PDB file of C-alpha atoms in Angstrom:
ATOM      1  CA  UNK V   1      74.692  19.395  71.686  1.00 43.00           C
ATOM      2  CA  UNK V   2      73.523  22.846  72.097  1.00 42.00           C
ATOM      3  CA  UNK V   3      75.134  25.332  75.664  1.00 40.00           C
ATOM      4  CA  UNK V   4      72.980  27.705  76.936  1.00 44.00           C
ATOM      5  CA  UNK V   5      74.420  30.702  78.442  1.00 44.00           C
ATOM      6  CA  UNK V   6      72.914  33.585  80.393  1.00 46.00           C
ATOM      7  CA  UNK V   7      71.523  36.178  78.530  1.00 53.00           C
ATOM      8  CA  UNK V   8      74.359  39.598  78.713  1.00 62.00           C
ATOM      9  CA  UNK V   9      72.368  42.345  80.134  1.00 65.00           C
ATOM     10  CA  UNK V  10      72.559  45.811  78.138  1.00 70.00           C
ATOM     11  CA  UNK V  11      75.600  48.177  79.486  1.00 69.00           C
ATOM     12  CA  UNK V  12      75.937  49.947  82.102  1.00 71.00           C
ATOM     13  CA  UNK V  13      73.641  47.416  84.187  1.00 78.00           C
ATOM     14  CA  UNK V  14      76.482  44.824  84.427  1.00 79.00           C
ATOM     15  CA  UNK V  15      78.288  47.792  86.687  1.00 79.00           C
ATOM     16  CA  UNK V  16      75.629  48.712  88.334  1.00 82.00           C
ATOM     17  CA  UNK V  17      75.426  45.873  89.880  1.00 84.00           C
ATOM     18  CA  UNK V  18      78.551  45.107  90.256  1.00 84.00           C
ATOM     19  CA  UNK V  19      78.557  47.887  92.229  1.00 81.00           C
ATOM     20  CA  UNK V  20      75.214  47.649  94.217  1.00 85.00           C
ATOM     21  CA  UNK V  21      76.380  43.781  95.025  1.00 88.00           C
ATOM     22  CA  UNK V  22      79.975  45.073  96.631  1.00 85.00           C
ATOM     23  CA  UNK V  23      78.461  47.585  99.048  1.00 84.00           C
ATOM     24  CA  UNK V  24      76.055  44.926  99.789  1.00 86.00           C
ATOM     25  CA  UNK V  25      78.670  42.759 100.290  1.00 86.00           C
ATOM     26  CA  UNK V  26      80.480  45.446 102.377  1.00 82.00           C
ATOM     27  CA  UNK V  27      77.349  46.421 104.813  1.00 83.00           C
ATOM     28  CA  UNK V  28      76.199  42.731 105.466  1.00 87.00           C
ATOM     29  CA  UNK V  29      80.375  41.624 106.556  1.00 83.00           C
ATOM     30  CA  UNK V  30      80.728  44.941 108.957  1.00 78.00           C
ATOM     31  CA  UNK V  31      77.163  44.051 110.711  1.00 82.00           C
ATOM     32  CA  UNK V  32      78.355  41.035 110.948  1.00 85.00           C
ATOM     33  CA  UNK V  33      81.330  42.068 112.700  1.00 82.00           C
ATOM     34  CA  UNK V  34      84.286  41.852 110.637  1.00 79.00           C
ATOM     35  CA  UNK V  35      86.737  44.852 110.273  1.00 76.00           C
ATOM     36  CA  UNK V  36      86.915  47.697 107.680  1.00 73.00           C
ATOM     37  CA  UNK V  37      89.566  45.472 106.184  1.00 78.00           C
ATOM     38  CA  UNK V  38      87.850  42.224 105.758  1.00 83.00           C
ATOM     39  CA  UNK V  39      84.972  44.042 104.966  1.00 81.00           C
ATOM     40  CA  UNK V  40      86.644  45.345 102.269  1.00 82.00           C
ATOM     41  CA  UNK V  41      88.427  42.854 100.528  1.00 85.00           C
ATOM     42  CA  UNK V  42      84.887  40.678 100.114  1.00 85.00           C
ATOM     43  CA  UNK V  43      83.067  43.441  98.800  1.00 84.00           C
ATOM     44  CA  UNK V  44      85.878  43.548  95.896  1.00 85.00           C
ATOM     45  CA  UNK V  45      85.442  39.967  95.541  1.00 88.00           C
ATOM     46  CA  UNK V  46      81.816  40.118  94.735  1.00 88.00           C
ATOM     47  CA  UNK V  47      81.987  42.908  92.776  1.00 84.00           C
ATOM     48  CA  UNK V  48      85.132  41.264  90.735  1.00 86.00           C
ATOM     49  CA  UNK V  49      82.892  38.355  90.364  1.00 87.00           C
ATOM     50  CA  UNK V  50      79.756  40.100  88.644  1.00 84.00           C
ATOM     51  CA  UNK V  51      82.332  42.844  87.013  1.00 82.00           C
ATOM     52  CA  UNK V  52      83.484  39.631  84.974  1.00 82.00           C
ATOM     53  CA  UNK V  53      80.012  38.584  83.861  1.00 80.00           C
ATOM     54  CA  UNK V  54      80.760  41.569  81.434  1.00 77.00           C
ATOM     55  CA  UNK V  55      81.485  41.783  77.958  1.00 72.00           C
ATOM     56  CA  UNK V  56      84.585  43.190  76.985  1.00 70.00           C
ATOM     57  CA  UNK V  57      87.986  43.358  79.462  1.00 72.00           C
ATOM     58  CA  UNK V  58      87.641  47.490  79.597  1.00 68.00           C
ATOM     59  CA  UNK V  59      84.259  46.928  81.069  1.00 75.00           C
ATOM     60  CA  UNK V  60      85.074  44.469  83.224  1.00 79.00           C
ATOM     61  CA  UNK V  61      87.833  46.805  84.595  1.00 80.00           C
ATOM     62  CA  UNK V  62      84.959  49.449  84.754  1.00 76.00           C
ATOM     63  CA  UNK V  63      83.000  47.247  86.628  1.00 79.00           C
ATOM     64  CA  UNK V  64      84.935  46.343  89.254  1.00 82.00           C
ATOM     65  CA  UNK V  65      86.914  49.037  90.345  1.00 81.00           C
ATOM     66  CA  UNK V  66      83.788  50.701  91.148  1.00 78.00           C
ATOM     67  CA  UNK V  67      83.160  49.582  94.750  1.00 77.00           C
ATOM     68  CA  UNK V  68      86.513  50.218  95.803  1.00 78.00           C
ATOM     69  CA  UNK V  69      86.766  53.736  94.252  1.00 74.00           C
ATOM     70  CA  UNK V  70      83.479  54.781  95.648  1.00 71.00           C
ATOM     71  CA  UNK V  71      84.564  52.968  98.695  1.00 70.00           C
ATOM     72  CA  UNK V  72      87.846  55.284  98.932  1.00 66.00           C
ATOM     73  CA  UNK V  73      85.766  58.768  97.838  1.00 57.00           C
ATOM     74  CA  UNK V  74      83.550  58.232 100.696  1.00 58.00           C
ATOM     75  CA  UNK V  75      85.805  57.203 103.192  1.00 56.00           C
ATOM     76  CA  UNK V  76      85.128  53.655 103.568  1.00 54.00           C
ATOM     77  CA  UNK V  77      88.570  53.026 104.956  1.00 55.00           C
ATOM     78  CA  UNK V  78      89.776  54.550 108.476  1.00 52.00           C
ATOM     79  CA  UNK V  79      92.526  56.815 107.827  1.00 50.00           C
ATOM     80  CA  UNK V  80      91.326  57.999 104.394  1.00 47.00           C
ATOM     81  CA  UNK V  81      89.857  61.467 104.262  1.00 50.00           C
ATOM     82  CA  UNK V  82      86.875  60.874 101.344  1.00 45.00           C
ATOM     83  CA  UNK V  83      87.340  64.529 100.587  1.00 47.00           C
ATOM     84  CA  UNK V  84      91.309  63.817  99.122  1.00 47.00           C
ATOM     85  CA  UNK V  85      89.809  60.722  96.889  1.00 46.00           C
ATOM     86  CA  UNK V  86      86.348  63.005  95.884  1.00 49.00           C
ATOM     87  CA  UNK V  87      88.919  66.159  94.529  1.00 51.00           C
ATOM     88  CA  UNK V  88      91.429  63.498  93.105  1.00 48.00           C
ATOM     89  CA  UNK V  89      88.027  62.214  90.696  1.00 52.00           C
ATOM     90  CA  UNK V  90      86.588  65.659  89.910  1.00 55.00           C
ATOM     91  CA  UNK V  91      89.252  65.986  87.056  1.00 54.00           C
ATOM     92  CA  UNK V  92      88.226  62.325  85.788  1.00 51.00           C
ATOM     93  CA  UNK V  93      84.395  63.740  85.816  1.00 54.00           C
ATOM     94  CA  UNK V  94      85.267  66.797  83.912  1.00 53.00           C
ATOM     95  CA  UNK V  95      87.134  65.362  81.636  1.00 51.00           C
ATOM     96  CA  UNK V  96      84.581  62.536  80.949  1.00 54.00           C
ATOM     97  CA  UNK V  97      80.969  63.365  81.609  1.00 55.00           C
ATOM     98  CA  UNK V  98      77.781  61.966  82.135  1.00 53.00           C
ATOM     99  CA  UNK V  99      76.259  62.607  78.852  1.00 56.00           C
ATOM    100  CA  UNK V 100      79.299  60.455  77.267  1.00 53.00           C
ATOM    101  CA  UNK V 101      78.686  57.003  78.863  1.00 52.00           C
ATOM    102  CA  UNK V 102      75.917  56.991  76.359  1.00 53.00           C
ATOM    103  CA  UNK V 103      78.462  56.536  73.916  1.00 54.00           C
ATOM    104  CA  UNK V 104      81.257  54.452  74.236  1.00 55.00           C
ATOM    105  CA  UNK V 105      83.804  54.990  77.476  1.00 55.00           C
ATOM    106  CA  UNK V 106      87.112  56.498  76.825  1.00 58.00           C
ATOM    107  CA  UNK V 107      89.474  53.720  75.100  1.00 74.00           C
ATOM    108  CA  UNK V 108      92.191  54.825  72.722  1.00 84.00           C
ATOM    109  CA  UNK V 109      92.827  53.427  69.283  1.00 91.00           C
ATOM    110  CA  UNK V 110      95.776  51.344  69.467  1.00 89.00           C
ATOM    111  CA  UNK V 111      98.403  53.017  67.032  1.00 87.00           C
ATOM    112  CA  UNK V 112      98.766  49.966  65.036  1.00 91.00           C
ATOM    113  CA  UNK V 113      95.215  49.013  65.209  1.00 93.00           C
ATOM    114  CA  UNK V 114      94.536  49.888  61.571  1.00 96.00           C
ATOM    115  CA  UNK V 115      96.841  48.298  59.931  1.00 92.00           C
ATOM    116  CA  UNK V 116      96.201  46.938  56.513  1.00 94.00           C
ATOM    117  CA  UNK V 117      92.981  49.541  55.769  1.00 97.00           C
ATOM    118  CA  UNK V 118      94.694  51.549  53.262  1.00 95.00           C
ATOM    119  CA  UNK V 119      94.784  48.119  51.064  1.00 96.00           C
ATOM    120  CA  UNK V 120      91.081  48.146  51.309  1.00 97.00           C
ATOM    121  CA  UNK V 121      90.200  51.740  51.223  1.00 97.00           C
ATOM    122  CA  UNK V 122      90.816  54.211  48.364  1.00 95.00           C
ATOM    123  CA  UNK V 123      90.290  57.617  49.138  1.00 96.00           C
ATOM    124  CA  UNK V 124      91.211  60.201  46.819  1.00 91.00           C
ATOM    125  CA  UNK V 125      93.712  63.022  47.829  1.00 88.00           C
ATOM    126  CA  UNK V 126      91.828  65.782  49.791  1.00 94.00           C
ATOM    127  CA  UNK V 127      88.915  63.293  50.812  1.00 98.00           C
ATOM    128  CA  UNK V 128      87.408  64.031  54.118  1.00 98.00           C
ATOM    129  CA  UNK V 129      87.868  61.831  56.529  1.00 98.00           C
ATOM    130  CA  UNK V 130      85.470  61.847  60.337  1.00 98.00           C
ATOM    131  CA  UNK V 131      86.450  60.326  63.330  1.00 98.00           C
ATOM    132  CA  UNK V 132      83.526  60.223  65.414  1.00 96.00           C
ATOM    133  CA  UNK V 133      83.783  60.550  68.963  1.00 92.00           C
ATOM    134  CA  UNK V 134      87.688  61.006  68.850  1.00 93.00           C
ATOM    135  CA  UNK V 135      88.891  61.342  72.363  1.00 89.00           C
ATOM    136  CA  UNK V 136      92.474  61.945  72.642  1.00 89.00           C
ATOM    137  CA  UNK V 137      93.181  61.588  68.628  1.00 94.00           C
ATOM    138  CA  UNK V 138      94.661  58.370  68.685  1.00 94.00           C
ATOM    139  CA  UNK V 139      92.105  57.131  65.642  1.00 96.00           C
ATOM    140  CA  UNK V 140      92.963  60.349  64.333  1.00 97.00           C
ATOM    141  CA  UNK V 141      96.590  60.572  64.129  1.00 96.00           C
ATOM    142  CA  UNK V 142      96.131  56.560  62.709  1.00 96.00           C
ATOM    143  CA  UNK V 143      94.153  57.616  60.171  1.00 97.00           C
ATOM    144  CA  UNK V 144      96.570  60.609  59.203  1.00 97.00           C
ATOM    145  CA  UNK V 145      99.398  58.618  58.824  1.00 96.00           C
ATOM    146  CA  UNK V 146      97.717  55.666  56.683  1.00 97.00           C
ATOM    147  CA  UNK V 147      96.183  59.545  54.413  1.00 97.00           C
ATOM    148  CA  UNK V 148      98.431  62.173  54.889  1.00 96.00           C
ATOM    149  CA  UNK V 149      96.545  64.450  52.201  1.00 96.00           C
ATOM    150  CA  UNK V 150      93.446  63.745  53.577  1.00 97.00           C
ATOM    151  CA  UNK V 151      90.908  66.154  55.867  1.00 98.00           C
ATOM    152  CA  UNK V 152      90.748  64.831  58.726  1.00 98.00           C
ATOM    153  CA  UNK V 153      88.041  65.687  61.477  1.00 98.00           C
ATOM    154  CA  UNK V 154      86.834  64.871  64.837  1.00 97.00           C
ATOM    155  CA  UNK V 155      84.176  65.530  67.345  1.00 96.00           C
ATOM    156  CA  UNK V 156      84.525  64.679  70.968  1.00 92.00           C
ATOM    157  CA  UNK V 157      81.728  65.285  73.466  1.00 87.00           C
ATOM    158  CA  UNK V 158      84.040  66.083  76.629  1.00 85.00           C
ATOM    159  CA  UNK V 159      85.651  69.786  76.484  1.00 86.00           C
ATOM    160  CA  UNK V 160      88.767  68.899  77.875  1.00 85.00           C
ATOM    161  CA  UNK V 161      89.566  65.917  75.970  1.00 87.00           C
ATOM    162  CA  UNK V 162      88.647  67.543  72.503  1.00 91.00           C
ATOM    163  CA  UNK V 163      91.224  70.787  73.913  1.00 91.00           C
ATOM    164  CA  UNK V 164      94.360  68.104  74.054  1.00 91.00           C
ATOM    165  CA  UNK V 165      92.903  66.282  70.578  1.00 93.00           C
ATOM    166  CA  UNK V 166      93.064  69.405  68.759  1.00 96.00           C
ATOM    167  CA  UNK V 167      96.687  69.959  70.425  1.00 95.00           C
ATOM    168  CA  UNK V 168      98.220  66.937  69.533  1.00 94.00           C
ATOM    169  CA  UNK V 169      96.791  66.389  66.237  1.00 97.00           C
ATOM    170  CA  UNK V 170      97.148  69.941  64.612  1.00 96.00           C
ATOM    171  CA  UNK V 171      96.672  68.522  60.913  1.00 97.00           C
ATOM    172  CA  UNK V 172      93.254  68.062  61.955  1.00 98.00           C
ATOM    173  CA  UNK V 173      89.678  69.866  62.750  1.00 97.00           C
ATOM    174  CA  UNK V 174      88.891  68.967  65.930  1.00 97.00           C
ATOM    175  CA  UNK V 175      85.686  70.298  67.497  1.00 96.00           C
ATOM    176  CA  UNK V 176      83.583  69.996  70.862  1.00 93.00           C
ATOM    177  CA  UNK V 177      80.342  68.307  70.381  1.00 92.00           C
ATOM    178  CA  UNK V 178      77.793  65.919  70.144  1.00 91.00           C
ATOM    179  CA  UNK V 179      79.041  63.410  67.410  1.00 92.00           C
ATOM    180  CA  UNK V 180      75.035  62.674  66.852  1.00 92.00           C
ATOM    181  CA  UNK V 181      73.974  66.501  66.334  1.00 90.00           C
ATOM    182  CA  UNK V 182      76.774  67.192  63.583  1.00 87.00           C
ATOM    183  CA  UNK V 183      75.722  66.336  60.289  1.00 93.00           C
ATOM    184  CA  UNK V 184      77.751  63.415  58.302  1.00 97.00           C
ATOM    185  CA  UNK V 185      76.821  65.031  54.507  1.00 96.00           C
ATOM    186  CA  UNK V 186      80.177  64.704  52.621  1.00 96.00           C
ATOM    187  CA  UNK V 187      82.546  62.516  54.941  1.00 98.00           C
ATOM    188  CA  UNK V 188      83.859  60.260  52.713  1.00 98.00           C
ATOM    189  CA  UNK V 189      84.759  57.737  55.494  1.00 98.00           C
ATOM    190  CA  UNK V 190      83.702  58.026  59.290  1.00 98.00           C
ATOM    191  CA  UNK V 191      85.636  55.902  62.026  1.00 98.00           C
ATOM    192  CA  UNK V 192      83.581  55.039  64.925  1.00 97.00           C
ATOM    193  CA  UNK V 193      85.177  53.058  68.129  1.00 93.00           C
ATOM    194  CA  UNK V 194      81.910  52.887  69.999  1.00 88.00           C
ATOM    195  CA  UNK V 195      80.090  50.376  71.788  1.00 85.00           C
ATOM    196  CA  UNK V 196      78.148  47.137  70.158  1.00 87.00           C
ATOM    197  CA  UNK V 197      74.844  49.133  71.766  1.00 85.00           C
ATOM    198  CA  UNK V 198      75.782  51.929  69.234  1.00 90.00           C
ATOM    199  CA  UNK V 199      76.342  50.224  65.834  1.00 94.00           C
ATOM    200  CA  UNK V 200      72.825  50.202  64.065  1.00 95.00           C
ATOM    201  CA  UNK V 201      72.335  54.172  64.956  1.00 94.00           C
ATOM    202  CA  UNK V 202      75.671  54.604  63.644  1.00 96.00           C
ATOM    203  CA  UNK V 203      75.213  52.694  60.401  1.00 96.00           C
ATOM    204  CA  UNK V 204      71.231  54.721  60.451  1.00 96.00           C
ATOM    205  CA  UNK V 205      72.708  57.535  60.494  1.00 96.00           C
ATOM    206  CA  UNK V 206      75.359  56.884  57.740  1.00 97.00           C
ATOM    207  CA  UNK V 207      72.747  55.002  55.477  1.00 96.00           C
ATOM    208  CA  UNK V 208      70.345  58.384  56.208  1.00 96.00           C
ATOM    209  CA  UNK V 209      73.405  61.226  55.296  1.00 97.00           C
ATOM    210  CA  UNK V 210      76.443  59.928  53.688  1.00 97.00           C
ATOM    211  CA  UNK V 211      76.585  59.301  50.213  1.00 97.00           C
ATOM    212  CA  UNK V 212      76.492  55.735  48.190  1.00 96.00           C
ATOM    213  CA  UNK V 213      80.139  54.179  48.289  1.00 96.00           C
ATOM    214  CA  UNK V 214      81.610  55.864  51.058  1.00 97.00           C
ATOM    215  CA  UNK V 215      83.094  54.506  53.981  1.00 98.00           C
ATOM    216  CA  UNK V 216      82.649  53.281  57.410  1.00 98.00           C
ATOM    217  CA  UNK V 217      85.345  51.679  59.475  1.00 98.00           C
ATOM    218  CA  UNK V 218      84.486  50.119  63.072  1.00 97.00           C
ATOM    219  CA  UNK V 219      86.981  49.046  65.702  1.00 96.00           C
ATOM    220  CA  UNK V 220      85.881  45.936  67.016  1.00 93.00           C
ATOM    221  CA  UNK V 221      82.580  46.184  66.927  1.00 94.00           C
ATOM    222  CA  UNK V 222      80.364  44.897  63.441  1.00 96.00           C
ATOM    223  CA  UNK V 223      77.213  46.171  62.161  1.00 96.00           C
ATOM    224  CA  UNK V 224      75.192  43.306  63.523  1.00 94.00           C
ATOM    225  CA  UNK V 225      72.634  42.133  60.237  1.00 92.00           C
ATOM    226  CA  UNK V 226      75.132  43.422  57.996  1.00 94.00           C
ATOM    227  CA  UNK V 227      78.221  41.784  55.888  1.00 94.00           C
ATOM    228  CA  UNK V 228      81.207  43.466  56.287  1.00 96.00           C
ATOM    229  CA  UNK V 229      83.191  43.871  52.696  1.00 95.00           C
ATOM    230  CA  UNK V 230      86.158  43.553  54.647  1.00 97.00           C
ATOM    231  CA  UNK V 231      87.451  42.792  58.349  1.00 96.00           C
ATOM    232  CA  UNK V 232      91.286  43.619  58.318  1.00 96.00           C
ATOM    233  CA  UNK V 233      93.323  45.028  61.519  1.00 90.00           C
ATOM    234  CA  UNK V 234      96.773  44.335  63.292  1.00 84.00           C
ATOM    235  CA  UNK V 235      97.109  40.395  63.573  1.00 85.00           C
ATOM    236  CA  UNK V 236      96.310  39.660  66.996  1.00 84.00           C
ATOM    237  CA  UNK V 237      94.602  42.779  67.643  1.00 87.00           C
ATOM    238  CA  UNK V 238      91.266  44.550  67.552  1.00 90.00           C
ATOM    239  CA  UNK V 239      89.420  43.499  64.343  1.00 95.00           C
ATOM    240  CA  UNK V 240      88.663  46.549  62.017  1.00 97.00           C
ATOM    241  CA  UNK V 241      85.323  46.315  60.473  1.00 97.00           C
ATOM    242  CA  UNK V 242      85.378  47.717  56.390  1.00 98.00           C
ATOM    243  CA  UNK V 243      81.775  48.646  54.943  1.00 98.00           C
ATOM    244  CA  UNK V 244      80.536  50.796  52.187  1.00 97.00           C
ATOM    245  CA  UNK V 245      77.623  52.860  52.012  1.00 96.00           C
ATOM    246  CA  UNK V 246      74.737  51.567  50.470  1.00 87.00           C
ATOM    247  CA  UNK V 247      76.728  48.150  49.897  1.00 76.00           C
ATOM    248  CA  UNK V 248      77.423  45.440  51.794  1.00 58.00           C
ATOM    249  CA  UNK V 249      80.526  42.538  51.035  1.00 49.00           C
ATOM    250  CA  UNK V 250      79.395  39.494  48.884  1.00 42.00           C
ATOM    251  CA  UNK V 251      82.745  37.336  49.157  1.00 37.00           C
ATOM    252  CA  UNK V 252      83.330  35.387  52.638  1.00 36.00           C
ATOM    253  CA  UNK V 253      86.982  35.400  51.735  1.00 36.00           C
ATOM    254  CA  UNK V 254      87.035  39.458  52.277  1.00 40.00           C
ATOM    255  CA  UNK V 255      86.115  38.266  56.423  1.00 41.00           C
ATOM    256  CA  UNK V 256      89.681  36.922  56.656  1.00 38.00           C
ATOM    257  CA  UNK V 257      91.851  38.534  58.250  1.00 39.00           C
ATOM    258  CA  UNK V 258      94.695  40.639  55.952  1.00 38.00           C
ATOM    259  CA  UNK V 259      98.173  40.081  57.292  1.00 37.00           C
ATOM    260  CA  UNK V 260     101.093  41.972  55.714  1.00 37.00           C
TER     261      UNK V 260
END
C-alpha cells in the first residue's frame, strides 16, 4: 500500500509561516487575556510545530526560532528593551545578507565530512580546485588537506564572512562575490554545499562552462535526474555526492557508501 504525504512547500515559505502562525498565535492568546508569558510560550509552540514540517534539521532550527527572536527584537517581553536584541542582530545581518538566503544559509562543512573523496577523485598536482559559496572555509580547508598542491578558491557573497575565510585559510584565493556572476572556465572540481532548490542551476552552469571530465562534489544534496558516479562521505554523516562533467555513473555499486 501506497502513503501519501503533504506536498513540502519550496524554502523559505516553511518559515514564513512558521513565523506568521506564532505571532498569530501570540496576538489571539494576549486578546484573549493570558499574560506576556503564556502568550509566549504558545506562540513557540505553534511555530515549533510548523518549523518541523521542514526539510532538513538546520531549517527547522531556522524556522522556529524566528517568532521568539523577532519576539525579543521588538520587545515582546516586559522588561526587554527591543533596541538591546535589534543591535545584538545587526552583526548577524551584516554578516549574512539578504541577497544570500537565495543561496543556501550559512552551515559549515563538517571537517570530516569528505572523507573518502580523494579515493574517487584524481586531480593532478596544481589543479584548481572552487569552493562555491565558501563561508567560513571549512569546505575549503577540507579540501586542502585531502590536495595540498592544489589551487584552491572560494567566493562568498557576505563581506565579512569572505574577510575571516581568506584569514583562516591563507593557502587559498578567497574573494567577495556572487558565486553565480564568476565564471567556472578551468575549475577542475567545484564544491557546492547549497540547498536542494539550487542543484540543477548548479549542475547548468557546470554542464554550460566547465570542461568534459571535471568535477563536481555536493554535500548532501544530489543532482536530482542525474546518477551520481559516486556517493562517498564520513560514515554516519552528510553524504558527499561525486559527478563528472559531461558523465554521469553507470554502476549502482559506486552509490554505496565508501567506508575506510
Amino acid at each position: 500500500m501506497s502513503s501519501l504525504s503533504a506536498p513540502r512547500l519550496p524554502w523559505p515559505l516553511p518559515a514564513v509561516a512558521a513565523w506568521l502562525l506564532a505571532w498569530g498565535a501570540f496576538a489571539a492568546s494576549a486578546a484573549a487575556g493570558a499574560g506576556a508569558g503564556p502568550a509566549f510560550a504558545a506562540a513557540v509552540v505553534v511555530g515549533a510545530a510548523v518549523a518541523a514540517t521542514a526539510q532538513g534539521r538546520w531549517r527547522r532550527l531556522l524556522a522556529g526560532a524566528g517568532f521568539p527572536l523577532s519576539a525579543l527584537a521588538l520587545g515582546a517581553l516586559p522588561g526587554l528593551p527591543g533596541w538591546a536584541w535589534l543591535a545584538a542582530a545587526v552583526p548577524l545581518a551584516l554578516a549574512y545578507p539578504l541577497k544570500a538566503w537565495r543561496d543556501a544559509p550559512f552551515f559549515p562543512t563538517p571537517a570530516d565530512a569528505l572523507q573518502g573523496l580523494e579515493g574517487v577523485v584524481t586531480l593532478p598536482a596544481g589543479a584548481r580546485v572552487l569552493d562555491a559559496g565558501c563561508g567560513l572555509g571549512h569546505g575549503l580547508a577540507a579540501l586542502h588537506r585531502l590536495w595540498p598542491a592544489a589551487h584552491c578558491e572560494g567566493v562568498e557573497w557576505s563581506a565579512p564572512l569572505a574577510w575571516l575565510a581568506a584569514r583562516r585559510c591563507r593557502f587559498a584565493r578567497v574573494r567577495r562575490g556572487d558565486m553565480w556572476a564568476g565564471s567556472w572556465a578551468g575549475v577542475d572540481l567545484l564544491y557546492v554545499f547549497q540547498r536542494p532548490e539550487s542543484m540543477d542551476r548548479v549542475a547548468a552552469r557546470a554542464d554550460a562552462e566547465m570542461a568534459p571530465g571535471s568535477w563536481l562534489v555536493s554535500l548532501e544534496f544530489p543532482i536530482a535526474g542525474r546518477e551520481a558516479l559516486a556517493r562517498v562521505g564520513a560514515p554516519g554523516g552528510r553524504p558527499v555526492w561525486v559527478y563528472r562533467v559531461g558523465q554521469s555513473g553507470n554502476s549502482s555499486s559506486n552509490l554505496r557508501p565508501r567506508r575506510r
